């Protein structure tokens, strides 16, 4: 789904799921029951009218429950992820929950309810995410209490929890050893991706998961081995230059540059059958529909923790990542739609979010309870911490956003 639109169209599935208005007790009342088509029409009317009349759907703040700005920032970024939002608004997640009835679905349910509240609220009063917080704390006790937490770590934990509850795989295949070294890199990457989907297959995976290729080359015999791993986001180092500003591509080049593994880091060469000095390089084999880039601003050394406040210049439109693709035939282009920001230092700070309202085509600042319009020129700052990009056009190569 393209990101840069001032309005957008909702595609109606063959069997559309019911809206939050369609509660079981209302269905039992024949005089007030609504057909599926009427419900879908209501939802589509909500979106179309928003684009036409520029009404403020989705511009609702979240109350801070005690150092929960990290959570609020990520929730607003995810709420403004169009396909994930629609997945919740239209209750499509209920189908996946029913198919995977063996899991506890409380986290997904609360996330969906919160998303629905943010987008169907009749006023702009801030909402308390207390019910959702209770569920995320049950799923991940690390977030119990009022300590400030890392937003990127929270994002990873939340996506993992949501995925587990709507995983379409109900019976995992038996683990079996596969010798894939005789295959070409292209075929090996395909096989590894399909093996991953045999165990992990959900709407969350459809949107957020890509595949990273790691190439290891022996400096003695020249043998090259490849490994393909799924990724939910990319944590990229911040390039250091003499100037106070670097580009996002500088950081990605640093992430994908060739590294030398020597000394205690020497891996075992499969051909030499002994530890050898090797070079290692990353490239992206499969680009996800939603690319999450985590700027590694925080470091934790033995002496003290520190934070980099380097200004990273990232594009709002047309981020072309062709040079980082494993296959030169791919031309992945992304558009930015959300940013999670961290101001302050390692001793204390505050998280906010900048999100682009897809229907209105405008950027807004989400600072806990407060939501305010902002200029696109204000989106870039030295506080940018987690960047959310959406694929501008579908890739027509061998790797798609869903099953191969």
Coordinates of C-alpha atoms in Angstrom, one line a residue:
X1 CA 0.0 0.0 0.0
X2 CA 1.6 3.3 -1.0
X3 CA 2.4 5.7 1.8
X4 CA 2.1 9.0 0.1
X5 CA -1.6 9.6 -0.3
X6 CA -4.0 12.2 1.0
X7 CA -6.8 9.7 0.9
X8 CA -6.8 5.9 0.5
X9 CA -9.1 3.1 -0.5
X10 CA -10.0 0.2 1.8
X11 CA -10.1 -3.2 0.0
X12 CA -13.1 -5.2 1.2
X13 CA -12.2 -8.9 1.8
X14 CA -14.4 -11.7 0.6
X15 CA -15.6 -12.3 4.1
X16 CA -15.1 -9.0 6.0
X17 CA -14.8 -9.2 9.7
X18 CA -17.3 -7.4 11.9
X19 CA -16.6 -4.0 13.4
X20 CA -16.4 -3.2 17.1
X21 CA -20.1 -2.1 16.8
X22 CA -21.1 -5.6 16.0
X23 CA -21.3 -7.1 19.5
X24 CA -22.9 -10.5 20.1
X25 CA -25.6 -9.1 22.3
X26 CA -26.7 -6.7 19.5
X27 CA -26.7 -9.5 16.9
X28 CA -29.4 -11.3 19.0
X29 CA -31.7 -8.3 18.6
X30 CA -33.1 -8.7 15.1
X31 CA -34.4 -5.2 15.0
X32 CA -31.0 -3.6 15.6
X33 CA -28.8 -6.1 13.9
X34 CA -26.5 -4.9 11.1
X35 CA -25.4 -6.9 8.0
X36 CA -21.7 -7.4 7.3
X37 CA -22.0 -5.2 4.2
X38 CA -23.5 -2.4 6.2
X39 CA -20.7 -2.6 8.8
X40 CA -18.0 -2.5 6.1
X41 CA -19.8 0.4 4.5
X42 CA -19.8 2.2 7.8
X43 CA -16.0 1.6 8.2
X44 CA -15.3 2.7 4.6
X45 CA -17.4 5.8 5.1
X46 CA -15.4 6.7 8.2
X47 CA -12.2 6.6 6.3
X48 CA -13.5 8.3 3.2
X49 CA -15.2 11.1 5.2
X50 CA -12.0 11.6 7.1
X51 CA -10.1 12.2 3.8
X52 CA -12.8 14.4 2.4
X53 CA -13.7 16.4 5.5
X54 CA -10.3 16.3 7.2
X55 CA -11.9 15.2 10.4
X56 CA -9.5 14.3 13.2
X57 CA -9.7 10.5 13.5
X58 CA -6.5 9.1 14.9
X59 CA -5.4 12.3 16.6
X60 CA -5.9 11.1 20.1
X61 CA -3.3 11.2 22.9
X62 CA -2.4 8.5 25.5
X63 CA -2.1 9.2 29.2
X64 CA 1.2 8.7 30.8
X65 CA 0.7 6.1 33.6
X66 CA 4.1 6.8 35.2
X67 CA 7.2 6.8 32.9
X68 CA 5.2 5.1 30.1
X69 CA 6.1 7.6 27.4
X70 CA 8.3 4.9 25.8
X71 CA 5.1 2.7 25.4
X72 CA 2.9 5.6 24.2
X73 CA 5.5 6.6 21.6
X74 CA 5.6 3.1 20.1
X75 CA 1.8 2.6 20.3
X76 CA 1.2 5.7 18.3
X77 CA 3.7 4.7 15.7
X78 CA 2.0 1.3 15.3
X79 CA -1.5 2.9 15.4
X80 CA -0.4 4.9 12.3
X81 CA 0.8 1.8 10.5
X82 CA -2.1 1.6 8.0
X83 CA -2.4 -2.2 7.4
X84 CA -1.9 -3.0 11.1
X85 CA -4.5 -0.4 12.1
X86 CA -7.0 -1.7 9.6
X87 CA -6.3 -5.3 10.7
X88 CA -7.5 -4.2 14.2
X89 CA -10.3 -1.8 13.1
X90 CA -12.0 -4.4 11.0
X91 CA -11.5 -7.2 13.6
X92 CA -9.7 -9.3 11.0
X93 CA -7.5 -10.5 13.9
X94 CA -10.4 -12.5 15.3
X95 CA -10.1 -14.9 12.4
X96 CA -6.5 -15.6 13.2
X97 CA -7.3 -15.8 16.9
X98 CA -10.0 -18.4 16.2
X99 CA -7.6 -20.4 14.1
X100 CA -5.0 -20.4 16.8
X101 CA -7.3 -21.0 19.8
X102 CA -4.6 -22.7 21.8
X103 CA -3.0 -19.4 22.7
X104 CA -4.0 -16.7 25.2
X105 CA -5.2 -13.8 23.0
X106 CA -5.5 -11.2 25.7
X107 CA -2.6 -9.0 24.5
X108 CA -3.8 -8.9 20.9
X109 CA -7.4 -8.2 22.0
X110 CA -6.2 -5.2 24.2
X111 CA -4.0 -3.9 21.5
X112 CA -6.9 -4.0 19.0
X113 CA -9.3 -2.4 21.4
X114 CA -6.8 0.4 22.1
X115 CA -6.2 1.0 18.3
X116 CA -10.0 1.0 17.8
X117 CA -10.4 3.6 20.5
X118 CA -7.7 5.8 19.0
X119 CA -9.4 5.8 15.6
X120 CA -13.1 5.8 16.5
X121 CA -13.1 8.3 19.4
X122 CA -15.8 10.9 19.0
X123 CA -13.6 13.5 20.7
X124 CA -9.9 14.2 21.1
X125 CA -9.7 13.4 24.8
X126 CA -6.7 11.4 25.8
X127 CA -7.2 7.7 26.4
X128 CA -5.7 5.6 29.3
X129 CA -3.8 2.6 28.0
X130 CA -4.1 0.9 31.5
X131 CA -5.8 -2.3 30.3
X132 CA -3.2 -2.8 27.5
X133 CA -0.4 -2.1 30.0
X134 CA -1.7 -4.7 32.3
X135 CA -1.6 -7.3 29.5
X136 CA 1.9 -6.4 28.3
X137 CA 3.2 -6.6 31.9
X138 CA 1.7 -10.1 32.1
X139 CA 3.4 -11.1 28.9
X140 CA 6.7 -9.4 29.7
X141 CA 7.2 -8.8 33.4
X142 CA 10.3 -6.7 32.6
X143 CA 7.8 -3.8 32.0
X144 CA 6.2 -4.1 35.5
X145 CA 6.7 -1.0 37.6
X146 CA 7.4 2.6 36.7
X147 CA 11.0 2.5 35.5
X148 CA 11.8 4.1 32.2
X149 CA 12.3 1.5 29.5
X150 CA 13.9 1.4 26.0
X151 CA 11.3 2.0 23.2
X152 CA 13.0 -0.3 20.7
X153 CA 13.2 -3.1 23.2
X154 CA 9.5 -2.6 24.0
X155 CA 8.6 -2.6 20.3
X156 CA 10.4 -6.0 19.7
X157 CA 8.7 -7.5 22.7
X158 CA 5.2 -6.2 21.7
X159 CA 5.5 -7.4 18.1
X160 CA 6.7 -10.8 19.3
X161 CA 3.7 -11.1 21.6
X162 CA 1.2 -10.0 19.0
X163 CA 2.6 -12.4 16.5
X164 CA 2.5 -15.4 18.9
X165 CA -1.2 -14.8 19.4
X166 CA -2.2 -14.5 15.8
X167 CA 0.3 -17.0 14.3
X168 CA -1.5 -18.9 11.6
X169 CA 0.6 -22.0 12.2
X170 CA -1.1 -24.3 14.7
X171 CA 1.1 -27.3 14.3
X172 CA 4.8 -26.8 13.8
X173 CA 6.7 -29.3 11.5
X174 CA 9.3 -31.5 13.0
X175 CA 12.8 -30.0 13.1
X176 CA 15.0 -31.7 10.4
X177 CA 18.5 -31.0 9.3
X178 CA 18.8 -29.6 5.7
X179 CA 22.0 -29.4 3.8
X180 CA 21.4 -26.4 1.5
X181 CA 25.0 -25.5 0.8
X182 CA 24.8 -27.0 -2.7
X183 CA 22.1 -24.5 -3.7
X184 CA 22.6 -21.1 -5.2
X185 CA 22.2 -18.2 -2.8
X186 CA 18.9 -17.3 -4.4
X187 CA 17.4 -20.7 -4.0
X188 CA 18.9 -21.1 -0.5
X189 CA 17.3 -17.8 0.6
X190 CA 14.0 -18.9 -0.7
X191 CA 14.1 -22.3 1.0
X192 CA 15.2 -20.7 4.3
X193 CA 12.3 -18.1 4.1
X194 CA 9.7 -20.8 3.4
X195 CA 11.0 -22.9 6.3
X196 CA 10.6 -19.9 8.5
X197 CA 7.0 -19.4 7.4
X198 CA 6.2 -23.0 8.2
X199 CA 6.6 -22.0 11.8
X200 CA 6.1 -18.2 12.0
X201 CA 3.3 -16.9 9.8
X202 CA 1.1 -14.0 10.9
X203 CA -0.1 -10.6 9.8
X204 CA 2.7 -9.2 11.9
X205 CA 5.2 -11.3 10.0
X206 CA 3.6 -10.2 6.7
X207 CA 4.3 -6.6 7.5
X208 CA 7.5 -6.4 9.6
X209 CA 9.8 -9.3 8.9
X210 CA 12.5 -9.3 6.3
X211 CA 15.5 -11.5 5.6
X212 CA 19.2 -10.7 6.1
X213 CA 22.0 -12.4 4.2
X214 CA 25.3 -12.9 6.0
X215 CA 28.3 -13.8 3.8
X216 CA 31.5 -15.3 5.3
X217 CA 34.6 -15.6 3.2
X218 CA 37.8 -17.5 4.3
X219 CA 41.0 -15.5 3.7
X220 CA 43.0 -18.7 3.1
X221 CA 41.0 -20.8 0.7
X222 CA 38.5 -18.3 -0.5
X223 CA 35.5 -20.5 0.4
X224 CA 32.3 -18.4 0.9
X225 CA 29.4 -19.5 3.1
X226 CA 26.1 -17.8 3.4
X227 CA 23.5 -17.7 6.1
X228 CA 20.0 -16.3 5.9
X229 CA 18.2 -15.0 9.0
X230 CA 14.8 -13.2 9.5
X231 CA 14.8 -9.8 11.0
X232 CA 12.1 -7.7 12.6
X233 CA 14.1 -4.5 12.6
X234 CA 17.6 -3.4 11.9
X235 CA 19.8 -1.9 14.6
X236 CA 22.2 0.2 12.7
X237 CA 25.3 2.0 14.1
X238 CA 25.6 5.8 13.8
X239 CA 28.5 6.7 11.5
X240 CA 31.0 9.1 12.9
X241 CA 32.4 11.9 10.8
X242 CA 34.2 15.2 11.4
X243 CA 31.0 17.0 10.8
X244 CA 28.1 16.9 13.3
X245 CA 25.7 15.5 10.7
X246 CA 25.6 12.1 8.9
X247 CA 23.1 10.6 6.5
X248 CA 21.0 7.5 7.0
X249 CA 22.8 5.9 4.1
X250 CA 26.1 6.5 5.9
X251 CA 24.8 4.5 8.8
X252 CA 23.5 1.7 6.6
X253 CA 26.8 1.5 4.7
X254 CA 28.5 1.1 8.1
X255 CA 26.1 -1.7 9.0
X256 CA 26.7 -3.5 5.7
X257 CA 30.5 -2.9 5.3
X258 CA 32.9 -5.8 5.2
X259 CA 34.3 -6.7 8.6
X260 CA 37.4 -8.7 9.3
X261 CA 37.1 -11.5 11.9
X262 CA 40.5 -12.4 13.3
X263 CA 42.1 -13.5 16.6
X264 CA 39.5 -14.8 19.1
X265 CA 36.7 -13.9 16.6
X266 CA 38.0 -16.3 13.9
X267 CA 35.2 -18.6 12.8
X268 CA 35.7 -22.2 11.5
X269 CA 36.0 -22.5 7.8
X270 CA 33.8 -25.3 6.5
X271 CA 36.3 -26.2 3.8
X272 CA 39.6 -25.8 5.8
X273 CA 37.9 -27.5 8.8
X274 CA 39.8 -25.1 11.1
X275 CA 39.5 -21.6 12.5
X276 CA 40.6 -19.0 9.9
X277 CA 40.7 -15.3 9.5
X278 CA 37.5 -14.4 7.5
X279 CA 35.6 -11.4 6.2
X280 CA 31.9 -10.9 7.0
X281 CA 29.3 -8.8 5.2
X282 CA 25.6 -8.2 5.5
X283 CA 23.1 -7.5 2.8
X284 CA 19.3 -7.5 2.6
X285 CA 17.8 -10.6 0.8
X286 CA 14.1 -9.8 1.4
X287 CA 12.8 -6.3 2.1
X288 CA 9.8 -6.1 4.5
X289 CA 6.7 -4.1 3.8
X290 CA 7.4 -2.1 6.9
X291 CA 11.1 -1.4 7.5
X292 CA 12.0 -0.4 11.1
X293 CA 15.4 1.1 11.5
X294 CA 16.7 1.5 15.0
X295 CA 19.5 4.1 15.4
X296 CA 22.0 2.8 18.0
X297 CA 22.3 6.0 20.1
X298 CA 22.9 4.2 23.4
X299 CA 26.1 2.4 24.3
X300 CA 26.8 0.5 27.6
X301 CA 30.5 0.2 28.3
X302 CA 32.2 -1.1 31.4
X303 CA 32.8 2.5 32.5
X304 CA 29.5 4.3 31.9
X305 CA 26.5 4.4 29.6
X306 CA 26.4 7.1 27.0
X307 CA 24.2 8.5 24.3
X308 CA 25.1 9.8 20.8
X309 CA 23.2 12.9 19.8
X310 CA 24.5 12.9 16.3
X311 CA 22.0 14.4 13.8
X312 CA 21.1 11.7 11.3
X313 CA 19.7 13.1 8.1
X314 CA 17.1 10.7 6.8
X315 CA 14.7 11.1 3.9
X316 CA 11.0 11.5 4.3
X317 CA 10.3 10.2 0.8
X318 CA 11.9 7.8 -1.7
X319 CA 14.6 6.1 0.5
X320 CA 16.2 4.0 -2.2
X321 CA 17.9 0.9 -0.7
X322 CA 19.0 -0.7 -3.9
X323 CA 22.7 -0.6 -3.0
X324 CA 22.0 -2.7 0.1
X325 CA 20.1 -5.4 -1.7
X326 CA 21.6 -8.9 -2.2
X327 CA 20.1 -9.0 -5.7
X328 CA 20.8 -6.0 -8.0
X329 CA 17.4 -6.5 -9.7
X330 CA 15.5 -5.3 -6.7
X331 CA 14.7 -1.6 -6.3
X332 CA 13.2 -1.2 -2.9
X333 CA 12.0 2.4 -2.2
X334 CA 10.5 3.5 1.1
X335 CA 8.6 6.4 2.5
X336 CA 8.7 7.5 6.1
X337 CA 5.5 7.5 8.1
X338 CA 6.5 7.5 11.8
X339 CA 9.4 8.3 14.2
X340 CA 9.9 7.4 17.8
X341 CA 12.1 10.1 19.4
X342 CA 14.1 10.2 22.6
X343 CA 15.2 13.5 24.2
X344 CA 17.5 13.6 27.2
X345 CA 20.4 11.4 28.2
X346 CA 21.0 8.0 29.8
X347 CA 20.1 9.3 33.2
X348 CA 16.7 10.5 32.2
X349 CA 14.7 11.4 29.1
X350 CA 11.4 11.5 27.4
X351 CA 9.9 9.7 24.4
X352 CA 7.6 11.2 21.8
X353 CA 6.3 10.2 18.4
X354 CA 6.0 12.0 15.0
X355 CA 3.4 10.3 12.8
X356 CA 2.0 11.0 9.4
X357 CA -1.8 10.8 9.2
X358 CA -2.3 8.9 5.9
X359 CA -5.8 10.3 5.2
X360 CA -5.0 13.9 6.0
X361 CA -1.5 13.7 4.5
X362 CA -0.1 15.8 7.4
X363 CA 2.4 15.2 10.2
X364 CA 1.5 15.3 13.9
X365 CA 3.4 15.3 17.1
X366 CA 2.3 12.8 19.8
X367 CA 3.5 13.8 23.3
X368 CA 1.6 11.5 25.7
X369 CA -1.8 13.3 26.1
X370 CA -0.9 16.2 23.6
X371 CA -1.3 15.8 19.9
X372 CA -0.5 18.8 17.7
X373 CA 0.2 19.4 14.0
X374 CA 3.7 19.9 12.8
X375 CA 5.6 20.8 9.7
X376 CA 7.3 18.0 7.7
X377 CA 10.5 20.1 8.1
X378 CA 10.4 19.4 11.8
X379 CA 10.4 15.6 11.5
X380 CA 14.2 15.3 11.3
X381 CA 16.0 15.9 14.6
X382 CA 18.9 14.6 16.6
X383 CA 16.3 12.9 18.9
X384 CA 15.2 10.5 16.2
X385 CA 15.6 6.9 17.6
X386 CA 13.4 4.5 15.7
X387 CA 12.3 5.1 12.1
X388 CA 9.3 3.5 10.5
X389 CA 9.3 3.2 6.7
X390 CA 6.7 1.7 4.4
X391 CA 7.5 0.2 1.0
X392 CA 6.3 2.7 -1.6
X393 CA 5.5 0.1 -4.3
X394 CA 5.3 -3.7 -4.2
X395 CA 8.5 -5.5 -5.2
X396 CA 8.0 -7.7 -8.2
X397 CA 11.0 -9.9 -7.7
X398 CA 11.1 -13.4 -6.1
X399 CA 10.5 -12.1 -2.6
X400 CA 7.1 -10.8 -1.7
X401 CA 5.8 -9.5 1.6
X402 CA 4.0 -12.8 2.2
X403 CA 4.6 -16.5 1.4
X404 CA 6.8 -17.3 -1.5

